[in-house]
Amino acid sequence: MGKDMIPMGSFFQKEAETMPVEQIKELQSKKLVKQVKHVYDNVEYYRNLMNEKGVTPDDIKGIEDLYKLPFLSKADLRECYPDGLLAVDRKNCVRIHSTSGTTGKRVVAFYTQNDIDMWNDCTARAIVAAGGSDEDTLQICYGYGLFTGGAGIDGGSHKVGCLTLPMSSGNTDRQIQFMMDLKSTIICCTPSYAAYIGETLAEKGYKPEDNHLKAGIFGAEAWTEEMRRDIEKSLGIKAYDIYGLTEISGPGVAFECCEQNGMHINEDHFIAEIIDPDTGEVLPEGSKGELVFTALDKEAFPLLRYRTRDICVLTREKCSCGRTFVKMCKPMGRSDDMMIIRGVNVFPSQIEAVLLNEGYAPNYQIMVDRVKNNDTLDVYVEAKEGDFSDKVKDMARKEKKLAGAIKAMLGISPVVHLVAPKSIQRSEGKAVRVIDKRKRLGITI
Ligand code: DLL
């Protein structure tokens, strides 16, 4: 069974995507002035931050003044939970999405219909850049629901006119059956799930050329070039990276083109900056630092200078695809302690909160690894005095209960190991709470 060639050089919105850089900057300046006024007038929290810094909307005449604005961080978003940063009437909002958050406080992002349209344009651009068109059958195995992956790609797929298979995540046998029977040509999921599907196909005796896939759009977690090669080989496809975060909309803030060497940021909608994570100083293009986004068109949840905590480099070199948007490299790590495990954002403090809640002392260690392309999460916790009984069944029951409580908080299941009191090494400095063995594979988030 042959595979169709991917038509290259297509754009979803050519005029915007190939706009000369000077024009992009002019457009950003114009939008920024308007957006700052919108936020100042409608978001009391940010107005107060601006007032504290002594900045008014009149001080912002264009992108050259961006540095004057205060940053927003995840801590601000938590403080404003659930709707303290909402800039429009609730009746004008049509959707929310949310990330997992520490100690139960999630980040809740609101969207108006215009926000959804703009976001869908972004994911449509990513699909077309990966060779997608209305000839394609696009299988979405990102989770649908509060997570932005499923709904975000779905909206773009409809805009492009693909036949959309809204599979959501999991149930690999069904994914494979639909992929084969409905002749999916593009698959969208986390890279680790793509690798797992590839392995499962091989186990079932399928060769890469037996499926109809030509491309995959993978993101939401870190992946390496080696992983890209493995996935491309096992599925017989071209694998493209896609980046985004709930706070700024979702997938599609940036996406890869045929060059497959960095993601174009949709600069007509978002301004990207790189800052020194310690000092907040804006760094020149090409420097490694923390990625900061300003959303120029969002109505409901318009974040200005949001610190992503993702460490990365921006480059603006001429790209053979014709797009003029600046490129971000694959995120190289984080400036906070967030981990992404099976596509879910996890903070050690969330696990600690559960342990304390269940009456355990905060003596624990979290071990993360990737085995056969699946992330594993093991939590070692010191049993309470008197907990240690000879009855293995009792211990297993307690471990299961703790694992259930952690799953309820994170949405993913850990394996809990109760260990002898005082057996977890005490540290004289900062406790080493997390051992992330995925680093040996080059995975840094
Ligand atoms: O992960 C949105 C998304 C869905 C992106 C589907 C791509 C595909 P959050 O759950 O809010 O949103 O997590 C955002 O995930 O700050 C990065 O640390 C990480 N991340 C997202 N995409 C990539 C990627 C979605 N391509 C956080 N490579 C971000 C590495 C990524 N890390």
Short mmCIF file of C-alpha atoms and ligand atoms in Angstrom, two decimals:
data_model
loop_
_atom_site.label_atom_id
_atom_site.label_comp_id
_atom_site.label_asym_id
_atom_site.label_seq_id
_atom_site.Cartn_x
_atom_site.Cartn_y
_atom_site.Cartn_z
CA MET A 1 0.00 0.00 0.00
CA GLY A 2 1.68 3.27 -1.05
CA LYS A 3 1.47 6.51 0.85
CA ASP A 4 0.55 9.82 -0.81
CA MET A 5 3.22 12.47 -0.88
CA ILE A 6 2.65 15.48 1.35
CA PRO A 7 2.00 18.64 -0.66
CA MET A 8 4.43 21.21 0.68
CA GLY A 9 4.45 24.97 0.56
CA SER A 10 0.84 25.41 1.62
CA PHE A 11 -0.41 27.93 4.13
CA PHE A 12 -3.67 28.27 5.98
CA GLN A 13 -3.38 32.06 6.15
CA LYS A 14 -0.56 32.91 3.77
CA GLU A 15 -0.75 36.67 4.11
CA ALA A 16 -0.29 36.58 7.88
CA GLU A 17 2.18 33.71 7.91
CA THR A 18 4.54 35.29 5.38
CA MET A 19 4.17 38.92 6.44
CA PRO A 20 7.45 40.91 6.31
CA VAL A 21 9.03 41.21 9.75
CA GLU A 22 8.67 45.01 9.86
CA GLN A 23 4.97 44.65 9.19
CA ILE A 24 4.62 42.02 11.94
CA LYS A 25 6.23 44.44 14.40
CA GLU A 26 3.93 47.28 13.33
CA LEU A 27 0.92 45.03 13.70
CA GLN A 28 2.09 43.86 17.13
CA SER A 29 2.61 47.45 18.26
CA LYS A 30 -0.87 48.48 17.16
CA LYS A 31 -2.49 45.47 18.83
CA LEU A 32 -0.44 45.86 22.00
CA VAL A 33 -1.57 49.45 22.60
CA LYS A 34 -5.19 48.35 22.28
CA GLN A 35 -4.75 45.21 24.38
CA VAL A 36 -3.04 47.03 27.26
CA LYS A 37 -5.98 49.43 27.42
CA HIS A 38 -8.45 46.51 27.36
CA VAL A 39 -6.63 44.80 30.23
CA TYR A 40 -6.13 47.99 32.26
CA ASP A 41 -9.80 48.91 31.95
CA ASN A 42 -11.19 45.45 32.70
CA VAL A 43 -8.79 43.50 34.91
CA GLU A 44 -8.43 45.07 38.33
CA TYR A 45 -5.60 42.73 39.36
CA TYR A 46 -3.37 43.71 36.42
CA ARG A 47 -4.38 47.38 36.74
CA ASN A 48 -3.06 47.26 40.30
CA LEU A 49 0.20 45.64 39.14
CA MET A 50 0.62 48.39 36.54
CA ASN A 51 -0.18 51.10 39.09
CA GLU A 52 2.36 49.63 41.50
CA LYS A 53 4.97 49.82 38.72
CA GLY A 54 3.87 53.34 37.86
CA VAL A 55 2.88 52.41 34.28
CA THR A 56 -0.29 53.58 32.56
CA PRO A 57 -1.67 52.57 29.16
CA ASP A 58 -0.43 55.94 27.82
CA ASP A 59 3.17 54.80 28.45
CA ILE A 60 2.75 51.92 26.01
CA LYS A 61 3.12 53.28 22.49
CA GLY A 62 4.37 50.10 20.83
CA ILE A 63 6.37 46.90 21.32
CA GLU A 64 9.45 48.94 22.29
CA ASP A 65 7.59 49.76 25.53
CA LEU A 66 6.65 46.17 26.33
CA TYR A 67 9.46 45.87 28.90
CA LYS A 68 7.69 48.48 31.06
CA LEU A 69 4.76 46.15 31.76
CA PRO A 70 4.70 43.87 34.80
CA PHE A 71 5.05 40.11 34.40
CA LEU A 72 2.34 37.63 35.24
CA SER A 73 3.22 34.24 36.68
CA LYS A 74 1.42 31.04 37.58
CA ALA A 75 1.32 32.33 41.17
CA ASP A 76 -0.71 35.37 40.01
CA LEU A 77 -3.07 33.07 38.13
CA ARG A 78 -3.56 30.97 41.24
CA GLU A 79 -4.21 34.04 43.31
CA CYS A 80 -6.84 35.13 40.83
CA TYR A 81 -8.55 31.73 40.76
CA PRO A 82 -11.14 31.20 39.40
CA ASP A 83 -12.04 34.32 37.40
CA GLY A 84 -10.00 37.24 38.76
CA LEU A 85 -8.28 37.79 35.41
CA LEU A 86 -11.43 37.59 33.33
CA ALA A 87 -11.63 40.70 31.14
CA VAL A 88 -15.14 40.35 29.72
CA ASP A 89 -18.59 39.53 31.03
CA ARG A 90 -19.11 35.85 31.75
CA LYS A 91 -22.06 35.91 29.39
CA ASN A 92 -19.64 36.63 26.51
CA CYS A 93 -17.58 33.52 27.29
CA VAL A 94 -18.35 30.26 25.55
CA ARG A 95 -15.76 27.82 26.98
CA ILE A 96 -13.23 27.18 29.70
CA HIS A 97 -10.17 24.96 29.73
CA SER A 98 -7.95 24.22 32.64
CA THR A 99 -4.58 22.81 33.64
CA SER A 100 -3.81 20.72 36.65
CA GLY A 101 -2.58 23.04 39.38
CA THR A 102 -0.85 22.80 42.72
CA THR A 103 -2.84 21.89 45.80
CA GLY A 104 -6.07 21.67 43.88
CA LYS A 105 -6.01 25.22 42.51
CA ARG A 106 -6.12 24.88 38.80
CA VAL A 107 -5.56 27.58 36.23
CA VAL A 108 -8.89 28.27 34.58
CA ALA A 109 -8.73 29.92 31.14
CA PHE A 110 -11.84 31.52 29.63
CA TYR A 111 -12.57 31.91 25.91
CA THR A 112 -15.00 34.06 23.92
CA GLN A 113 -16.09 32.82 20.50
CA ASN A 114 -13.48 35.15 18.91
CA ASP A 115 -10.81 33.62 21.15
CA ILE A 116 -11.79 30.14 20.01
CA ASP A 117 -11.76 31.26 16.35
CA MET A 118 -8.29 32.76 16.68
CA TRP A 119 -7.02 29.63 18.46
CA ASN A 120 -8.55 27.37 15.80
CA ASP A 121 -6.77 29.44 13.12
CA CYS A 122 -3.50 28.74 14.93
CA THR A 123 -4.01 24.98 14.99
CA ALA A 124 -5.28 25.06 11.39
CA ARG A 125 -1.97 26.72 10.42
CA ALA A 126 -0.11 23.89 12.18
CA ILE A 127 -2.12 21.22 10.35
CA VAL A 128 -1.55 22.82 6.94
CA ALA A 129 2.16 23.31 7.72
CA ALA A 130 2.32 19.55 8.35
CA GLY A 131 0.85 18.96 4.89
CA GLY A 132 -2.81 18.69 5.93
CA SER A 133 -5.74 19.63 3.69
CA ASP A 134 -9.41 18.80 3.20
CA GLU A 135 -8.25 15.53 1.62
CA ASP A 136 -7.07 14.30 5.01
CA THR A 137 -8.53 12.16 7.75
CA LEU A 138 -7.14 13.50 11.00
CA GLN A 139 -7.15 11.28 14.06
CA ILE A 140 -6.99 13.19 17.32
CA CYS A 141 -5.81 11.14 20.28
CA TYR A 142 -5.09 14.08 22.56
CA GLY A 143 -7.47 14.10 25.51
CA TYR A 144 -10.74 15.98 25.07
CA GLY A 145 -12.15 17.83 28.06
CA LEU A 146 -10.50 20.42 30.26
CA PHE A 147 -7.14 19.71 28.58
CA THR A 148 -6.69 21.92 25.52
CA GLY A 149 -5.14 19.25 23.28
CA GLY A 150 -8.27 17.54 21.94
CA ALA A 151 -10.53 20.56 21.45
CA GLY A 152 -7.72 22.78 20.14
CA ILE A 153 -6.63 20.47 17.33
CA ASP A 154 -10.26 19.57 16.64
CA GLY A 155 -11.13 23.22 15.93
CA GLY A 156 -8.20 23.59 13.52
CA SER A 157 -9.04 20.32 11.80
CA HIS A 158 -12.58 21.54 11.11
CA LYS A 159 -11.25 24.84 9.73
CA VAL A 160 -8.95 22.99 7.33
CA GLY A 161 -11.83 20.72 6.37
CA CYS A 162 -10.19 17.45 7.40
CA LEU A 163 -12.39 14.51 8.22
CA THR A 164 -11.92 14.64 11.98
CA LEU A 165 -11.76 11.56 14.19
CA PRO A 166 -12.25 12.83 17.76
CA MET A 167 -10.86 9.72 19.44
CA SER A 168 -9.52 11.35 22.62
CA SER A 169 -6.71 9.55 24.46
CA GLY A 170 -6.35 5.90 25.40
CA ASN A 171 -7.87 2.63 24.19
CA THR A 172 -4.99 1.83 21.85
CA ASP A 173 -6.70 -1.14 20.22
CA ARG A 174 -9.60 1.05 19.17
CA GLN A 175 -7.22 3.79 17.98
CA ILE A 176 -5.50 1.25 15.74
CA GLN A 177 -8.73 -0.22 14.46
CA PHE A 178 -10.08 3.21 13.47
CA MET A 179 -6.72 4.25 12.05
CA MET A 180 -6.74 1.24 9.75
CA ASP A 181 -10.45 1.04 8.91
CA LEU A 182 -10.98 4.77 8.37
CA LYS A 183 -7.59 5.26 6.72
CA SER A 184 -6.35 8.09 8.94
CA THR A 185 -3.68 10.14 7.21
CA ILE A 186 -2.62 12.46 10.06
CA ILE A 187 -2.37 11.57 13.73
CA CYS A 188 -2.18 14.04 16.62
CA CYS A 189 -1.18 13.00 20.15
CA THR A 190 1.64 13.27 22.64
CA PRO A 191 4.94 11.99 21.21
CA SER A 192 5.14 9.28 23.87
CA TYR A 193 1.71 8.00 22.87
CA ALA A 194 2.71 8.09 19.19
CA ALA A 195 5.75 5.96 20.02
CA TYR A 196 3.53 3.56 21.97
CA ILE A 197 1.08 3.26 19.08
CA GLY A 198 4.05 2.55 16.78
CA GLU A 199 5.25 -0.23 19.08
CA THR A 200 1.77 -1.71 19.41
CA LEU A 201 1.32 -1.72 15.63
CA ALA A 202 4.58 -3.63 15.26
CA GLU A 203 3.54 -6.10 17.98
CA LYS A 204 0.33 -6.72 16.06
CA GLY A 205 2.39 -7.55 12.99
CA TYR A 206 1.74 -4.36 11.00
CA LYS A 207 4.54 -2.81 8.96
CA PRO A 208 4.86 1.00 8.72
CA GLU A 209 3.61 0.91 5.13
CA ASP A 210 0.42 -0.91 6.13
CA ASN A 211 -1.17 2.23 7.61
CA HIS A 212 -2.24 5.32 5.61
CA LEU A 213 -0.59 7.88 7.88
CA LYS A 214 1.69 10.47 6.30
CA ALA A 215 2.17 12.94 9.14
CA GLY A 216 1.85 13.34 12.89
CA ILE A 217 1.55 16.51 14.98
CA PHE A 218 2.97 15.85 18.42
CA GLY A 219 3.40 18.06 21.46
CA ALA A 220 2.35 18.86 25.04
CA GLU A 221 5.54 17.31 26.40
CA ALA A 222 9.25 17.25 25.70
CA TRP A 223 10.62 14.90 23.07
CA THR A 224 13.98 14.43 21.47
CA GLU A 225 15.23 14.19 17.89
CA GLU A 226 15.93 10.48 18.50
CA MET A 227 12.30 10.04 19.45
CA ARG A 228 11.25 11.87 16.30
CA ARG A 229 13.30 9.46 14.19
CA ASP A 230 11.88 6.41 16.00
CA ILE A 231 8.29 7.60 15.57
CA GLU A 232 8.83 8.49 11.91
CA LYS A 233 10.27 5.03 11.31
CA SER A 234 7.70 3.02 13.24
CA LEU A 235 4.67 4.83 11.77
CA GLY A 236 6.13 5.63 8.34
CA ILE A 237 5.37 9.36 8.70
CA LYS A 238 6.86 12.85 9.05
CA ALA A 239 6.61 13.93 12.69
CA TYR A 240 6.02 17.62 13.49
CA ASP A 241 6.29 19.39 16.83
CA ILE A 242 3.56 21.66 18.18
CA TYR A 243 3.76 23.85 21.29
CA GLY A 244 1.26 25.69 23.40
CA LEU A 245 -0.05 26.27 26.87
CA THR A 246 -3.50 26.65 28.34
CA GLU A 247 -2.83 30.12 29.72
CA ILE A 248 -2.08 31.49 26.22
CA SER A 249 -4.79 29.42 24.43
CA GLY A 250 -3.56 25.84 23.99
CA PRO A 251 -1.76 23.93 21.21
CA GLY A 252 -0.77 26.02 18.20
CA VAL A 253 0.96 28.95 19.87
CA ALA A 254 3.88 27.63 17.80
CA PHE A 255 4.21 24.86 15.24
CA GLU A 256 6.76 23.23 12.98
CA CYS A 257 6.94 23.55 9.20
CA CYS A 258 8.53 21.28 6.59
CA GLU A 259 12.01 22.21 7.89
CA GLN A 260 11.25 20.34 11.15
CA ASN A 261 13.82 22.36 13.06
CA GLY A 262 11.97 24.65 15.45
CA MET A 263 8.46 26.01 15.80
CA HIS A 264 7.16 29.22 14.21
CA ILE A 265 5.39 31.34 16.82
CA ASN A 266 2.12 32.84 15.58
CA GLU A 267 3.45 36.35 15.98
CA ASP A 268 0.40 38.13 14.62
CA HIS A 269 -1.40 36.90 17.78
CA PHE A 270 1.39 36.54 20.35
CA ILE A 271 4.54 38.47 21.24
CA ALA A 272 7.36 36.25 22.47
CA GLU A 273 10.24 37.46 24.65
CA ILE A 274 13.17 35.67 26.24
CA ILE A 275 14.11 36.83 29.72
CA ASP A 276 16.68 35.96 32.34
CA PRO A 277 14.61 33.83 34.75
CA ASP A 278 16.47 35.23 37.77
CA THR A 279 16.49 38.95 36.99
CA GLY A 280 13.60 39.34 34.56
CA GLU A 281 15.89 41.22 32.17
CA VAL A 282 14.93 40.92 28.49
CA LEU A 283 17.65 39.04 26.59
CA PRO A 284 18.68 39.60 22.97
CA GLU A 285 17.47 37.25 20.23
CA GLY A 286 19.43 34.00 20.20
CA SER A 287 19.92 33.93 23.98
CA LYS A 288 18.76 31.04 26.10
CA GLY A 289 16.23 32.02 28.74
CA GLU A 290 12.64 31.87 29.89
CA LEU A 291 9.93 32.26 27.29
CA VAL A 292 7.36 35.00 28.00
CA PHE A 293 4.18 35.53 26.00
CA THR A 294 1.83 38.45 25.52
CA ALA A 295 -1.51 37.55 23.95
CA LEU A 296 -2.50 40.33 21.53
CA ASP A 297 -5.97 39.30 20.46
CA LYS A 298 -7.46 37.38 23.34
CA GLU A 299 -10.59 38.95 24.76
CA ALA A 300 -11.59 36.85 27.76
CA PHE A 301 -8.24 35.88 29.29
CA PRO A 302 -5.74 38.35 27.85
CA LEU A 303 -2.46 37.66 29.61
CA LEU A 304 0.33 40.22 29.23
CA ARG A 305 3.95 39.14 29.70
CA TYR A 306 3.09 35.70 31.03
CA ARG A 307 6.13 33.80 32.27
CA THR A 308 5.87 30.28 30.86
CA ARG A 309 8.83 28.90 32.85
CA ASP A 310 9.87 27.10 29.66
CA ILE A 311 13.54 27.60 28.87
CA CYS A 312 14.19 28.12 25.20
CA VAL A 313 15.91 30.10 22.42
CA LEU A 314 14.26 32.24 19.71
CA THR A 315 15.79 32.66 16.25
CA ARG A 316 14.68 34.67 13.28
CA GLU A 317 16.47 33.17 10.33
CA LYS A 318 15.02 32.97 6.86
CA CYS A 319 13.02 29.76 6.68
CA SER A 320 12.72 27.79 3.45
CA CYS A 321 8.99 27.32 4.09
CA GLY A 322 8.42 31.04 3.49
CA ARG A 323 7.06 31.78 6.96
CA THR A 324 8.49 34.89 8.54
CA PHE A 325 7.42 34.20 12.12
CA VAL A 326 10.22 33.82 14.66
CA LYS A 327 11.09 30.23 15.60
CA MET A 328 11.40 28.76 19.08
CA CYS A 329 13.56 25.71 19.69
CA LYS A 330 12.20 22.69 21.54
CA PRO A 331 11.81 23.75 25.18
CA MET A 332 15.08 22.84 26.93
CA GLY A 333 13.80 22.56 30.47
CA ARG A 334 11.86 24.61 33.00
CA SER A 335 12.80 27.27 35.47
CA ASP A 336 10.38 25.81 38.03
CA ASP A 337 9.91 22.28 39.34
CA MET A 338 6.98 21.33 37.10
CA MET A 339 7.29 17.94 35.44
CA ILE A 340 5.21 16.63 32.57
CA ILE A 341 4.30 13.02 33.18
CA ARG A 342 2.17 11.23 30.59
CA GLY A 343 1.23 14.63 29.24
CA VAL A 344 0.01 15.89 32.63
CA ASN A 345 1.63 18.85 34.39
CA VAL A 346 2.74 17.71 37.83
CA PHE A 347 4.26 19.73 40.67
CA PRO A 348 5.96 17.86 43.54
CA SER A 349 3.98 20.09 45.92
CA GLN A 350 0.75 18.47 44.71
CA ILE A 351 2.00 15.05 45.78
CA GLU A 352 3.26 16.47 49.06
CA ALA A 353 -0.16 18.01 49.75
CA VAL A 354 -1.83 14.62 49.34
CA LEU A 355 0.68 12.92 51.65
CA LEU A 356 0.15 15.54 54.37
CA ASN A 357 -3.58 15.28 53.94
CA GLU A 358 -3.37 11.52 54.42
CA GLY A 359 -1.41 12.00 57.65
CA TYR A 360 2.09 11.21 56.35
CA ALA A 361 5.18 13.27 57.16
CA PRO A 362 6.68 15.02 54.13
CA ASN A 363 9.48 12.46 53.80
CA TYR A 364 9.12 11.19 50.28
CA GLN A 365 10.87 10.79 46.99
CA ILE A 366 9.38 10.88 43.53
CA MET A 367 10.97 8.74 40.84
CA VAL A 368 10.04 9.38 37.22
CA ASP A 369 11.25 7.30 34.29
CA ARG A 370 10.28 6.36 30.77
CA VAL A 371 10.02 2.66 30.06
CA LYS A 372 8.96 1.45 26.60
CA ASN A 373 7.89 4.99 25.77
CA ASN A 374 5.60 5.19 28.77
CA ASP A 375 6.27 7.51 31.67
CA THR A 376 6.37 5.81 35.04
CA LEU A 377 5.75 7.55 38.37
CA ASP A 378 6.85 5.93 41.63
CA VAL A 379 6.36 7.64 44.97
CA TYR A 380 8.37 6.42 47.95
CA VAL A 381 6.86 7.49 51.26
CA GLU A 382 7.98 6.74 54.78
CA ALA A 383 5.32 4.73 56.57
CA LYS A 384 3.98 6.15 59.81
CA GLU A 385 5.36 4.70 63.07
CA GLY A 386 3.28 1.63 63.78
CA ASP A 387 2.24 1.43 60.15
CA PHE A 388 4.77 -1.22 59.44
CA SER A 389 2.99 -4.44 60.05
CA ASP A 390 3.96 -7.94 59.13
CA LYS A 391 0.83 -8.23 57.11
CA VAL A 392 1.86 -7.60 53.54
CA LYS A 393 -1.80 -7.27 52.60
CA ASP A 394 -2.23 -4.35 55.02
CA MET A 395 0.69 -2.48 53.53
CA ALA A 396 -0.53 -3.12 50.00
CA ARG A 397 -3.95 -1.76 50.97
CA LYS A 398 -2.40 1.41 52.39
CA GLU A 399 -0.25 1.89 49.32
CA LYS A 400 -3.25 1.48 47.08
CA LYS A 401 -5.23 4.02 49.11
CA LEU A 402 -2.44 6.58 48.87
CA ALA A 403 -2.06 5.92 45.14
CA GLY A 404 -5.80 6.51 44.74
CA ALA A 405 -5.59 9.84 46.58
CA ILE A 406 -2.65 10.95 44.41
CA LYS A 407 -4.51 9.89 41.28
CA ALA A 408 -7.52 11.94 42.38
CA MET A 409 -5.25 15.00 42.63
CA LEU A 410 -3.17 14.52 39.48
CA GLY A 411 -5.33 12.47 37.18
CA ILE A 412 -2.55 9.94 36.65
CA SER A 413 -1.81 6.80 38.66
CA PRO A 414 1.45 6.46 40.58
CA VAL A 415 2.90 3.34 42.14
CA VAL A 416 3.25 4.06 45.86
CA HIS A 417 5.88 2.31 47.95
CA LEU A 418 5.65 2.62 51.72
CA VAL A 419 9.17 2.35 53.10
CA ALA A 420 10.52 2.08 56.65
CA PRO A 421 10.38 5.26 58.77
CA LYS A 422 13.60 7.32 58.55
CA SER A 423 14.81 5.30 55.55
CA ILE A 424 14.60 8.16 53.02
CA GLN A 425 17.87 10.01 53.04
CA ARG A 426 17.68 13.36 54.81
CA SER A 427 19.34 16.24 53.09
CA GLU A 428 21.33 19.00 54.72
CA GLY A 429 20.41 21.44 52.03
CA LYS A 430 17.54 21.40 49.59
CA ALA A 431 15.78 18.05 49.77
CA VAL A 432 16.07 16.01 46.60
CA ARG A 433 12.43 15.23 46.11
CA VAL A 434 12.50 14.23 42.48
CA ILE A 435 14.72 11.85 40.58
CA ASP A 436 13.83 12.15 36.91
CA LYS A 437 15.59 9.34 35.14
CA ARG A 438 14.17 10.48 31.79
CA LYS A 439 17.06 12.97 31.70
CA ARG A 440 19.31 10.12 30.51
CA LEU A 441 17.10 10.03 27.38
CA GLY A 442 17.59 13.76 26.85
CA ILE A 443 14.10 14.57 28.14
CA THR A 444 14.28 17.64 30.29
CA ILE A 445 10.68 18.45 31.15
O1 DLL B 1 0.18 21.01 26.75
C1 DLL B 1 -1.09 22.37 25.24
C2 DLL B 1 -0.75 21.46 24.12
C3 DLL B 1 -1.61 20.44 23.80
C4 DLL B 1 0.40 21.66 23.38
C5 DLL B 1 -1.34 19.60 22.73
C6 DLL B 1 0.71 20.84 22.30
C7 DLL B 1 -0.17 19.81 21.97
P1 DLL B 1 -0.63 22.69 29.12
O2 DLL B 1 -1.21 21.43 29.61
O3 DLL B 1 -1.08 23.97 29.71
O4 DLL B 1 -0.88 22.86 27.58
O5 DLL B 1 0.96 22.56 29.28
C8 DLL B 1 1.81 23.57 28.82
O6 DLL B 1 3.50 21.92 28.31
O7 DLL B 1 4.47 25.23 29.22
C9 DLL B 1 5.45 23.24 28.17
O8 DLL B 1 6.17 23.09 29.37
C10 DLL B 1 4.82 21.90 27.79
N1 DLL B 1 4.76 21.73 26.33
C11 DLL B 1 3.73 22.00 25.50
N2 DLL B 1 4.06 21.69 24.24
C12 DLL B 1 5.35 21.24 24.26
C13 DLL B 1 6.27 20.78 23.27
C14 DLL B 1 -0.52 21.99 26.58
N3 DLL B 1 5.95 20.70 21.98
C15 DLL B 1 3.25 23.15 29.00
N4 DLL B 1 7.50 20.42 23.69
C16 DLL B 1 4.22 24.13 28.38
C17 DLL B 1 7.86 20.49 25.00
C18 DLL B 1 5.79 21.28 25.60
N5 DLL B 1 7.03 20.90 25.96
#
